[in-house]
mmCIF file of C-alpha atoms and ligand atoms in Angstrom:
data_model
loop_
_atom_site.group_PDB
_atom_site.id
_atom_site.type_symbol
_atom_site.label_atom_id
_atom_site.label_comp_id
_atom_site.label_asym_id
_atom_site.label_seq_id
_atom_site.Cartn_x
_atom_site.Cartn_y
_atom_site.Cartn_z
ATOM 1 C CA MET A 18 2.375 -4.684 44.763
ATOM 2 C CA SER A 19 -0.119 -2.771 42.633
ATOM 3 C CA LEU A 20 -1.556 -4.739 39.703
ATOM 4 C CA SER A 21 -1.167 -1.780 37.354
ATOM 5 C CA SER A 22 1.724 0.681 37.192
ATOM 6 C CA GLY A 23 -0.212 2.911 34.764
ATOM 7 C CA LYS A 24 2.827 2.654 32.469
ATOM 8 C CA VAL A 25 3.687 0.527 29.446
ATOM 9 C CA ALA A 26 6.965 -0.841 28.056
ATOM 10 C CA GLY A 27 9.020 1.642 26.061
ATOM 11 C CA ILE A 28 12.092 0.731 24.023
ATOM 12 C CA ILE A 29 14.573 3.265 25.383
ATOM 13 C CA SER A 30 17.638 2.128 23.458
ATOM 14 C CA THR A 31 18.901 -0.507 21.040
ATOM 15 C CA GLY A 32 22.164 -2.283 20.224
ATOM 16 C CA ARG A 33 23.372 -5.037 17.888
ATOM 17 C CA ALA A 34 26.312 -7.365 17.412
ATOM 18 C CA LEU A 35 27.027 -9.274 14.238
ATOM 19 C CA PRO A 36 29.809 -11.785 13.686
ATOM 20 C CA VAL A 37 32.606 -10.660 11.377
ATOM 21 C CA GLY A 38 32.497 -13.839 9.248
ATOM 22 C CA LYS A 39 30.531 -13.398 6.034
ATOM 23 C CA ILE A 40 29.224 -16.010 3.553
ATOM 24 C CA THR A 41 28.018 -14.821 0.176
ATOM 25 C CA ASN A 42 25.744 -16.683 -2.223
ATOM 26 C CA PHE A 43 28.812 -17.226 -4.413
ATOM 27 C CA ASP A 44 30.546 -18.985 -1.491
ATOM 28 C CA LEU A 45 27.503 -21.264 -1.213
ATOM 29 C CA GLU A 46 27.723 -22.126 -4.915
ATOM 30 C CA GLU A 47 30.981 -23.898 -3.975
ATOM 31 C CA ILE A 48 29.299 -25.961 -1.236
ATOM 32 C CA VAL A 49 25.876 -27.069 -2.557
ATOM 33 C CA GLU A 50 24.025 -27.242 -5.891
ATOM 34 C CA THR A 51 22.675 -23.677 -5.916
ATOM 35 C CA SER A 52 23.206 -20.286 -7.519
ATOM 36 C CA ASP A 53 23.268 -16.635 -6.542
ATOM 37 C CA GLU A 54 20.413 -16.140 -9.010
ATOM 38 C CA TRP A 55 18.184 -18.769 -7.301
ATOM 39 C CA ILE A 56 18.910 -17.606 -3.747
ATOM 40 C CA SER A 57 18.503 -13.884 -4.547
ATOM 41 C CA SER A 58 15.298 -14.263 -6.507
ATOM 42 C CA ARG A 59 13.625 -16.895 -4.282
ATOM 43 C CA THR A 60 14.651 -15.484 -0.876
ATOM 44 C CA GLY A 61 16.199 -12.011 -1.168
ATOM 45 C CA VAL A 62 19.350 -13.121 0.675
ATOM 46 C CA LYS A 63 22.713 -12.027 -0.754
ATOM 47 C CA GLU A 64 24.996 -12.737 2.188
ATOM 48 C CA ARG A 65 24.811 -13.758 5.852
ATOM 49 C CA ARG A 66 27.061 -13.533 8.905
ATOM 50 C CA MET A 67 28.649 -16.544 10.587
ATOM 51 C CA MET A 68 30.380 -16.925 13.943
ATOM 52 C CA ILE A 69 34.065 -17.670 13.785
ATOM 53 C CA ARG A 70 36.717 -18.408 16.398
ATOM 54 C CA GLU A 71 35.677 -17.339 19.911
ATOM 55 C CA GLU A 72 32.268 -15.891 18.998
ATOM 56 C CA THR A 73 29.269 -17.504 20.720
ATOM 57 C CA ASN A 74 25.597 -16.813 21.226
ATOM 58 C CA SER A 75 26.324 -15.368 24.682
ATOM 59 C CA SER A 76 29.285 -13.252 23.511
ATOM 60 C CA LEU A 77 27.190 -11.649 20.746
ATOM 61 C CA SER A 78 24.334 -11.139 23.230
ATOM 62 C CA THR A 79 26.703 -9.498 25.680
ATOM 63 C CA ALA A 80 28.184 -7.170 23.051
ATOM 64 C CA ALA A 81 24.724 -6.068 21.814
ATOM 65 C CA SER A 82 23.553 -5.596 25.426
ATOM 66 C CA GLN A 83 26.550 -3.466 26.389
ATOM 67 C CA ILE A 84 25.767 -1.059 23.541
ATOM 68 C CA ALA A 85 22.060 -0.852 24.436
ATOM 69 C CA LEU A 86 22.820 -0.330 28.160
ATOM 70 C CA GLU A 87 25.417 2.340 27.440
ATOM 71 C CA ARG A 88 22.979 4.215 25.173
ATOM 72 C CA ALA A 89 20.237 4.028 27.827
ATOM 73 C CA GLY A 90 22.594 5.184 30.580
ATOM 74 C CA VAL A 91 21.692 2.065 32.577
ATOM 75 C CA LYS A 92 24.399 0.245 34.542
ATOM 76 C CA PRO A 93 24.388 -3.582 34.361
ATOM 77 C CA GLU A 94 23.660 -3.825 38.102
ATOM 78 C CA GLU A 95 20.535 -1.649 37.606
ATOM 79 C CA VAL A 96 18.917 -4.247 35.311
ATOM 80 C CA ASP A 97 16.203 -6.051 37.250
ATOM 81 C CA LEU A 98 15.079 -8.428 34.507
ATOM 82 C CA LEU A 99 17.145 -9.956 31.704
ATOM 83 C CA ILE A 100 15.332 -11.972 29.021
ATOM 84 C CA VAL A 101 17.232 -13.751 26.262
ATOM 85 C CA ALA A 102 15.094 -14.949 23.337
ATOM 86 C CA THR A 103 16.913 -17.739 21.523
ATOM 87 C CA VAL A 104 16.610 -21.263 20.138
ATOM 88 C CA THR A 105 20.355 -21.694 19.814
ATOM 89 C CA PRO A 106 21.765 -21.491 23.366
ATOM 90 C CA ASP A 107 25.490 -21.829 24.024
ATOM 91 C CA GLN A 108 24.742 -25.141 25.762
ATOM 92 C CA PRO A 109 21.640 -27.053 27.000
ATOM 93 C CA LEU A 110 22.180 -26.013 30.607
ATOM 94 C CA PRO A 111 22.171 -23.407 32.136
ATOM 95 C CA SER A 112 20.145 -20.837 30.212
ATOM 96 C CA THR A 113 22.036 -18.396 27.984
ATOM 97 C CA SER A 114 20.576 -15.557 30.063
ATOM 98 C CA CYS A 115 22.642 -16.801 33.048
ATOM 99 C CA LEU A 116 25.815 -16.644 30.958
ATOM 100 C CA VAL A 117 24.969 -13.163 29.660
ATOM 101 C CA GLN A 118 24.182 -12.021 33.206
ATOM 102 C CA ALA A 119 27.636 -13.117 34.325
ATOM 103 C CA HIS A 120 29.425 -11.539 31.329
ATOM 104 C CA LEU A 121 27.620 -8.220 31.906
ATOM 105 C CA GLY A 122 27.765 -8.167 35.692
ATOM 106 C CA ALA A 123 23.975 -7.745 35.824
ATOM 107 C CA SER A 124 24.060 -9.142 39.333
ATOM 108 C CA ASN A 125 20.651 -7.860 40.480
ATOM 109 C CA ALA A 126 18.639 -9.217 37.564
ATOM 110 C CA ALA A 127 16.233 -12.129 37.468
ATOM 111 C CA VAL A 128 17.024 -13.957 34.240
ATOM 112 C CA PHE A 129 15.432 -16.474 31.907
ATOM 113 C CA ASP A 130 15.391 -17.570 28.270
ATOM 114 C CA VAL A 131 12.376 -17.467 25.989
ATOM 115 C CA VAL A 132 12.230 -20.282 23.423
ATOM 116 C CA ALA A 133 9.727 -19.346 20.721
ATOM 117 C CA GLY A 134 11.541 -19.900 17.419
ATOM 118 C CA CYS A 135 11.970 -16.803 15.297
ATOM 119 C CA THR A 136 9.109 -15.166 17.253
ATOM 120 C CA GLY A 137 11.293 -15.075 20.387
ATOM 121 C CA PHE A 138 11.878 -11.316 20.421
ATOM 122 C CA LEU A 139 8.135 -10.616 20.054
ATOM 123 C CA TYR A 140 7.351 -13.072 22.848
ATOM 124 C CA GLY A 141 10.029 -11.422 25.012
ATOM 125 C CA LEU A 142 8.628 -7.957 24.343
ATOM 126 C CA HIS A 143 5.121 -9.089 25.273
ATOM 127 C CA VAL A 144 6.415 -10.634 28.526
ATOM 128 C CA ALA A 145 8.480 -7.518 29.301
ATOM 129 C CA ASP A 146 5.411 -5.346 28.743
ATOM 130 C CA GLN A 147 3.480 -7.399 31.337
ATOM 131 C CA PHE A 148 6.284 -6.906 33.900
ATOM 132 C CA ILE A 149 6.243 -3.160 33.242
ATOM 133 C CA ARG A 150 2.442 -2.863 33.346
ATOM 134 C CA THR A 151 2.277 -4.633 36.710
ATOM 135 C CA GLY A 152 5.190 -2.606 38.086
ATOM 136 C CA ALA A 153 7.220 -5.790 38.681
ATOM 137 C CA ALA A 154 10.298 -4.489 36.790
ATOM 138 C CA ARG A 155 11.763 -1.092 35.892
ATOM 139 C CA ASN A 156 14.907 -1.809 33.862
ATOM 140 C CA ILE A 157 14.515 -4.730 31.496
ATOM 141 C CA LEU A 158 17.177 -5.909 29.089
ATOM 142 C CA LEU A 159 15.712 -7.964 26.233
ATOM 143 C CA VAL A 160 18.027 -9.763 23.821
ATOM 144 C CA GLY A 161 16.939 -11.400 20.551
ATOM 145 C CA VAL A 162 19.790 -13.631 19.459
ATOM 146 C CA ASP A 163 20.305 -16.666 17.284
ATOM 147 C CA THR A 164 23.349 -18.494 16.058
ATOM 148 C CA LEU A 165 21.963 -21.030 13.642
ATOM 149 C CA THR A 166 25.027 -21.687 11.475
ATOM 150 C CA PRO A 167 26.361 -24.478 13.760
ATOM 151 C CA VAL A 168 23.024 -26.358 13.546
ATOM 152 C CA ILE A 169 22.432 -25.934 9.811
ATOM 153 C CA ASP A 170 23.071 -28.916 7.548
ATOM 154 C CA TRP A 171 25.580 -27.535 5.069
ATOM 155 C CA GLN A 172 24.664 -30.416 2.715
ATOM 156 C CA ASP A 173 20.975 -29.340 2.585
ATOM 157 C CA ARG A 174 20.416 -26.565 0.040
ATOM 158 C CA ASN A 175 16.815 -26.145 1.232
ATOM 159 C CA THR A 176 18.004 -24.646 4.518
ATOM 160 C CA CYS A 177 21.708 -23.726 4.422
ATOM 161 C CA VAL A 178 21.170 -20.758 2.103
ATOM 162 C CA LEU A 179 18.669 -19.086 4.423
ATOM 163 C CA PHE A 180 20.126 -18.534 7.879
ATOM 164 C CA GLY A 181 22.736 -16.320 9.567
ATOM 165 C CA ASP A 182 23.970 -15.414 13.062
ATOM 166 C CA GLY A 183 23.388 -12.197 15.007
ATOM 167 C CA ALA A 184 22.151 -10.494 18.162
ATOM 168 C CA GLY A 185 20.046 -7.441 18.931
ATOM 169 C CA ALA A 186 19.300 -6.000 22.363
ATOM 170 C CA VAL A 187 16.919 -3.385 23.732
ATOM 171 C CA VAL A 188 16.545 -1.666 27.091
ATOM 172 C CA ILE A 189 12.925 -1.388 28.175
ATOM 173 C CA GLN A 190 11.579 0.986 30.823
ATOM 174 C CA PRO A 191 8.144 2.169 32.044
ATOM 175 C CA VAL A 192 6.828 4.995 29.830
ATOM 176 C CA GLU A 193 3.546 6.778 29.105
ATOM 177 C CA LYS A 194 1.329 5.152 26.459
ATOM 178 C CA GLU A 195 2.317 7.786 23.863
ATOM 179 C CA ARG A 196 5.879 6.391 23.901
ATOM 180 C CA GLY A 197 5.470 2.644 24.272
ATOM 181 C CA VAL A 198 3.700 -0.621 23.548
ATOM 182 C CA LEU A 199 0.011 -0.102 22.773
ATOM 183 C CA ALA A 200 -0.881 -3.716 22.088
ATOM 184 C CA SER A 201 0.853 -7.043 21.590
ATOM 185 C CA LYS A 202 -0.175 -10.665 21.276
ATOM 186 C CA MET A 203 1.520 -14.049 21.168
ATOM 187 C CA PHE A 204 0.141 -17.026 19.195
ATOM 188 C CA SER A 205 1.180 -20.658 18.772
ATOM 189 C CA ASP A 206 0.078 -23.934 17.185
ATOM 190 C CA GLY A 207 2.027 -26.928 18.456
ATOM 191 C CA ASN A 208 0.256 -29.204 15.961
ATOM 192 C CA GLN A 209 2.642 -27.773 13.379
ATOM 193 C CA ALA A 210 5.810 -28.548 15.356
ATOM 194 C CA GLY A 211 6.999 -30.943 12.626
ATOM 195 C CA LEU A 212 7.409 -28.187 10.034
ATOM 196 C CA LEU A 213 10.614 -26.820 11.570
ATOM 197 C CA TYR A 214 12.650 -28.733 14.129
ATOM 198 C CA ILE A 215 15.911 -30.320 15.226
ATOM 199 C CA PRO A 216 15.233 -34.030 15.913
ATOM 200 C CA ALA A 217 18.051 -34.892 18.320
ATOM 201 C CA GLY A 218 20.038 -33.412 21.172
ATOM 202 C CA GLY A 219 17.132 -33.234 23.628
ATOM 203 C CA THR A 220 16.183 -35.917 26.125
ATOM 204 C CA SER A 221 13.981 -37.889 23.705
ATOM 205 C CA ALA A 222 16.941 -38.464 21.384
ATOM 206 C CA PRO A 223 20.158 -37.678 23.263
ATOM 207 C CA ALA A 224 23.333 -37.394 21.221
ATOM 208 C CA ASN A 225 24.890 -40.726 20.248
ATOM 209 C CA HIS A 226 26.770 -42.015 17.222
ATOM 210 C CA LEU A 227 23.505 -42.836 15.400
ATOM 211 C CA THR A 228 22.010 -39.362 15.858
ATOM 212 C CA VAL A 229 25.252 -37.912 14.523
ATOM 213 C CA GLU A 230 25.529 -40.341 11.582
ATOM 214 C CA ASN A 231 21.893 -39.643 10.649
ATOM 215 C CA ARG A 232 22.446 -35.864 10.760
ATOM 216 C CA MET A 233 19.711 -35.495 13.380
ATOM 217 C CA HIS A 234 21.331 -32.508 15.106
ATOM 218 C CA TYR A 235 20.564 -30.231 12.182
ATOM 219 C CA VAL A 236 17.511 -28.088 11.336
ATOM 220 C CA LYS A 237 14.823 -29.872 9.283
ATOM 221 C CA MET A 238 12.276 -27.668 7.530
ATOM 222 C CA ASN A 239 9.241 -27.846 5.272
ATOM 223 C CA GLY A 240 9.810 -24.507 3.525
ATOM 224 C CA PRO A 241 6.761 -24.284 1.241
ATOM 225 C CA GLU A 242 4.271 -25.040 4.063
ATOM 226 C CA ILE A 243 5.880 -22.450 6.356
ATOM 227 C CA PHE A 244 5.839 -19.953 3.504
ATOM 228 C CA LYS A 245 2.057 -20.220 3.080
ATOM 229 C CA PHE A 246 1.488 -20.077 6.818
ATOM 230 C CA ALA A 247 3.790 -17.074 7.223
ATOM 231 C CA VAL A 248 2.111 -14.894 4.606
ATOM 232 C CA LYS A 249 -1.258 -15.561 6.261
ATOM 233 C CA VAL A 250 -0.296 -14.973 9.902
ATOM 234 C CA MET A 251 2.006 -11.983 9.320
ATOM 235 C CA ALA A 252 -0.928 -10.022 7.909
ATOM 236 C CA GLU A 253 -3.574 -11.475 10.248
ATOM 237 C CA SER A 254 -1.664 -10.916 13.484
ATOM 238 C CA THR A 255 -0.672 -7.371 12.492
ATOM 239 C CA LEU A 256 -4.345 -6.590 11.824
ATOM 240 C CA LYS A 257 -5.317 -8.193 15.137
ATOM 241 C CA VAL A 258 -2.985 -6.039 17.265
ATOM 242 C CA LEU A 259 -3.844 -2.923 15.271
ATOM 243 C CA ASP A 260 -7.482 -3.635 16.019
ATOM 244 C CA MET A 261 -6.688 -4.148 19.727
ATOM 245 C CA CYS A 262 -5.499 -0.540 19.942
ATOM 246 C CA GLY A 263 -8.093 0.941 17.592
ATOM 247 C CA LYS A 264 -5.672 1.489 14.689
ATOM 248 C CA LYS A 265 -5.585 0.577 11.006
ATOM 249 C CA PRO A 266 -2.688 -0.390 8.670
ATOM 250 C CA ALA A 267 -2.841 3.136 7.186
ATOM 251 C CA ASP A 268 -1.945 4.536 10.653
ATOM 252 C CA LEU A 269 1.413 2.693 10.663
ATOM 253 C CA ASP A 270 4.554 4.710 9.991
ATOM 254 C CA PHE A 271 6.753 1.597 9.829
ATOM 255 C CA LEU A 272 6.481 -2.177 9.896
ATOM 256 C CA VAL A 273 9.435 -4.243 11.135
ATOM 257 C CA PRO A 274 8.811 -7.831 10.019
ATOM 258 C CA HIS A 275 10.787 -10.971 10.752
ATOM 259 C CA GLN A 276 13.252 -11.423 7.902
ATOM 260 C CA ALA A 277 12.759 -14.960 6.584
ATOM 261 C CA ASN A 278 12.109 -14.397 2.887
ATOM 262 C CA ILE A 279 11.631 -11.137 0.959
ATOM 263 C CA ARG A 280 8.678 -12.718 -0.876
ATOM 264 C CA ILE A 281 6.926 -13.409 2.443
ATOM 265 C CA ILE A 282 7.500 -9.790 3.517
ATOM 266 C CA GLU A 283 6.245 -8.400 0.196
ATOM 267 C CA SER A 284 3.125 -10.605 0.177
ATOM 268 C CA ALA A 285 2.244 -9.719 3.775
ATOM 269 C CA CYS A 286 2.705 -6.004 3.071
ATOM 270 C CA LYS A 287 0.540 -6.230 -0.031
ATOM 271 C CA LYS A 288 -2.227 -7.810 2.056
ATOM 272 C CA LEU A 289 -1.884 -4.963 4.566
ATOM 273 C CA GLY A 290 -1.804 -2.313 1.850
ATOM 274 C CA LEU A 291 1.605 -1.027 2.978
ATOM 275 C CA SER A 292 4.252 0.335 0.637
ATOM 276 C CA MET A 293 7.709 -1.249 0.864
ATOM 277 C CA GLU A 294 9.129 2.201 1.810
ATOM 278 C CA GLN A 295 7.444 1.747 5.202
ATOM 279 C CA VAL A 296 9.009 -1.657 5.755
ATOM 280 C CA LEU A 297 12.434 -2.312 7.232
ATOM 281 C CA VAL A 298 14.398 -4.917 5.274
ATOM 282 C CA ASN A 299 17.877 -6.282 5.969
ATOM 283 C CA ILE A 300 17.506 -9.880 4.794
ATOM 284 C CA ASP A 301 19.817 -9.190 1.837
ATOM 285 C CA ARG A 302 22.762 -8.622 4.214
ATOM 286 C CA TYR A 303 22.020 -11.039 7.056
ATOM 287 C CA GLY A 304 19.599 -13.754 5.923
ATOM 288 C CA ASN A 305 17.235 -15.110 8.537
ATOM 289 C CA MET A 306 18.713 -14.436 12.003
ATOM 290 C CA SER A 307 15.650 -15.844 13.766
ATOM 291 C CA SER A 308 15.068 -13.970 17.062
ATOM 292 C CA ALA A 309 17.681 -11.345 16.117
ATOM 293 C CA SER A 310 15.980 -10.208 12.889
ATOM 294 C CA VAL A 311 13.611 -7.659 14.414
ATOM 295 C CA PRO A 312 15.912 -6.069 17.060
ATOM 296 C CA VAL A 313 18.819 -5.777 14.588
ATOM 297 C CA ALA A 314 16.493 -4.070 12.083
ATOM 298 C CA LEU A 315 15.291 -1.737 14.869
ATOM 299 C CA ASP A 316 18.847 -0.821 15.828
ATOM 300 C CA GLU A 317 19.800 -0.065 12.217
ATOM 301 C CA ALA A 318 16.689 2.095 11.787
ATOM 302 C CA VAL A 319 17.549 4.054 14.942
ATOM 303 C CA GLU A 320 21.111 4.613 13.724
ATOM 304 C CA GLU A 321 19.807 5.820 10.368
ATOM 305 C CA GLY A 322 17.442 8.228 12.151
ATOM 306 C CA LYS A 323 14.370 6.647 10.540
ATOM 307 C CA PHE A 324 12.031 6.832 13.556
ATOM 308 C CA LYS A 325 10.611 10.067 14.967
ATOM 309 C CA PRO A 326 9.345 10.171 18.554
ATOM 310 C CA GLY A 327 5.723 9.015 18.560
ATOM 311 C CA ASP A 328 5.901 7.172 15.207
ATOM 312 C CA LEU A 329 3.535 4.200 15.098
ATOM 313 C CA VAL A 330 5.650 1.089 14.557
ATOM 314 C CA GLY A 331 4.422 -2.473 14.005
ATOM 315 C CA LEU A 332 6.579 -5.516 14.772
ATOM 316 C CA VAL A 333 5.612 -8.969 13.521
ATOM 317 C CA ALA A 334 7.271 -12.385 13.407
ATOM 318 C CA PHE A 335 6.656 -16.127 12.982
ATOM 319 C CA GLY A 336 8.751 -19.214 13.503
ATOM 320 C CA ALA A 337 9.263 -22.761 14.752
ATOM 321 C CA GLY A 338 6.544 -24.116 17.003
ATOM 322 C CA LEU A 339 4.800 -22.861 15.059
ATOM 323 C CA THR A 340 4.668 -19.546 16.860
ATOM 324 C CA TRP A 341 3.798 -16.044 15.736
ATOM 325 C CA GLY A 342 3.205 -12.679 17.301
ATOM 326 C CA ALA A 343 2.842 -8.965 16.712
ATOM 327 C CA SER A 344 3.195 -5.721 18.588
ATOM 328 C CA ILE A 345 2.185 -2.104 17.963
ATOM 329 C CA LEU A 346 4.111 0.656 19.702
ATOM 330 C CA HIS A 347 4.661 4.360 19.666
ATOM 331 C CA TRP A 348 8.390 4.920 19.211
ATOM 332 C CA TYR A 349 9.958 6.313 22.371
ATOM 333 C CA GLY A 350 12.571 8.544 20.657
HETATM 334 O O1 LIG B 430 11.836 -18.197 10.215
HETATM 335 C C1 LIG B 430 11.099 -19.290 9.735
HETATM 336 C C2 LIG B 430 12.003 -20.156 8.949
HETATM 337 N N1 LIG B 430 11.643 -20.633 7.671
HETATM 338 C C3 LIG B 430 11.006 -19.989 6.685
HETATM 339 O O2 LIG B 430 10.506 -18.915 6.812
HETATM 340 C C4 LIG B 430 10.950 -20.708 5.349
HETATM 341 C C5 LIG B 430 9.803 -20.250 4.505
HETATM 342 N N2 LIG B 430 9.925 -20.835 3.153
HETATM 343 C C6 LIG B 430 10.690 -20.284 2.203
HETATM 344 O O3 LIG B 430 11.286 -19.255 2.383
HETATM 345 C C7 LIG B 430 10.720 -20.987 0.848
HETATM 346 O O4 LIG B 430 9.782 -22.037 0.841
HETATM 347 C C8 LIG B 430 12.133 -21.565 0.518
HETATM 348 C C9 LIG B 430 13.092 -20.424 0.209
HETATM 349 C C10 LIG B 430 12.664 -22.418 1.634
HETATM 350 C C11 LIG B 430 12.049 -22.428 -0.755
HETATM 351 O O5 LIG B 430 11.528 -21.653 -1.813
HETATM 352 P P1 LIG B 430 10.328 -22.212 -2.695
HETATM 353 O O6 LIG B 430 10.083 -21.210 -3.742
HETATM 354 O O7 LIG B 430 9.204 -22.568 -1.776
HETATM 355 O O8 LIG B 430 10.984 -23.485 -3.361
HETATM 356 P P2 LIG B 430 10.581 -25.028 -3.247
HETATM 357 O O9 LIG B 430 10.957 -25.576 -1.909
HETATM 358 O O10 LIG B 430 9.175 -25.199 -3.715
HETATM 359 O O11 LIG B 430 11.554 -25.628 -4.326
HETATM 360 C C12 LIG B 430 11.479 -25.262 -5.716
HETATM 361 C C13 LIG B 430 12.677 -25.894 -6.428
HETATM 362 C C14 LIG B 430 12.874 -27.371 -6.071
HETATM 363 O O12 LIG B 430 13.337 -28.025 -7.227
HETATM 364 P P3 LIG B 430 12.345 -28.920 -8.138
HETATM 365 O O13 LIG B 430 11.815 -29.968 -7.225
HETATM 366 O O14 LIG B 430 11.286 -27.947 -8.607
HETATM 367 O O15 LIG B 430 13.234 -29.413 -9.217
HETATM 368 C C15 LIG B 430 13.966 -27.340 -5.036
HETATM 369 O O16 LIG B 430 14.696 -28.548 -4.994
HETATM 370 O O17 LIG B 430 13.881 -25.220 -6.011
HETATM 371 C C16 LIG B 430 14.819 -26.197 -5.558
HETATM 372 N N3 LIG B 430 15.667 -25.595 -4.535
HETATM 373 C C17 LIG B 430 16.810 -24.962 -4.822
HETATM 374 N N4 LIG B 430 17.436 -24.729 -5.987
HETATM 375 C C18 LIG B 430 18.599 -24.039 -5.949
HETATM 376 C C19 LIG B 430 15.464 -25.562 -3.194
HETATM 377 N N5 LIG B 430 16.482 -24.909 -2.607
HETATM 378 C C20 LIG B 430 17.328 -24.547 -3.585
HETATM 379 C C21 LIG B 430 18.547 -23.832 -3.598
HETATM 380 N N6 LIG B 430 19.148 -23.611 -4.793
HETATM 381 N N7 LIG B 430 19.134 -23.375 -2.476
#
């Protein structure tokens, strides 16, 4: 096998799947001590989607994937690598990617999950790009999916107003540099693991009546610390990858940031000198969908005809770990 295919990863098509259940800020006013005014002004979220009935992480992933595959003209059995980026798998074992593989009939794919908090899609894209650059894969299906509503503490107003469920998928193929990933980078700092975590349900604290009584299966978060960190690394990592490919913020046509808080997005864009017209925002309708934020925003932008072939697009995200990452690509079109 050659170590370089001479090609880079190109996003050939996109798809998304969102649960039908919707929770507005006014619904939340009935559940916890909060208000539409506080949530809208402090976060930018107006409503979020929530799985109901038979919907699962893997069913949303499958639905988003089917759309992306159909649009790319790729049959499930032609996929040679399937990556699912998620922190909310259907179950601890096996990986969600195995379940999605079975639902799709992607019988010739190697599959694995990427667990990198809300940065999962960016991590997955970086990994996919390495497989393409080395010639180890030709048809990659990358899913960014998270279903956080079952692991949110609906008694904790600090977290329950923020998150929503959703899935986005992309088909990635080898393309010339002018139509694909120019540079990407993954970062992490495990010393900050305690800022965003779920204490129980793993092997250090398996589920028992005490973990349930103490609400240890729900997300715990230090919001203000993550906020400060996020503003810093969103701008820094975008600048870093721009620099890696000899570009500047002014060269960007669009930035697609992780959607955690509109104030984080605005502050990061201010630091980068970008106008909000260049930035894709959907947090008002979906809240923070973790790994799904970026691919869902991409799919909506494609549907709206926002991107022209060759546009320079930046992707950037941060999340539990802490992890963060950024990518600069020429839009395939
Ligand atoms: O993908 C990564 C995941 N996480 C994040 O990105 C989180 C990043 N952090 C944030 O987005 C913000 O820190 C939050 C939205 C979580 C919180 O906003 P904040 O402006 O940092 O508020 P705060 O935590 O400093 O709290 C300010 C006040 C507090 O009241 P007191 O102590 O000043 O009386 C909170 O108790 O706001 C109160 N508060 C609320 N009030 C009404 C916190 N949550 C709520 C709420 N409704 N939902």
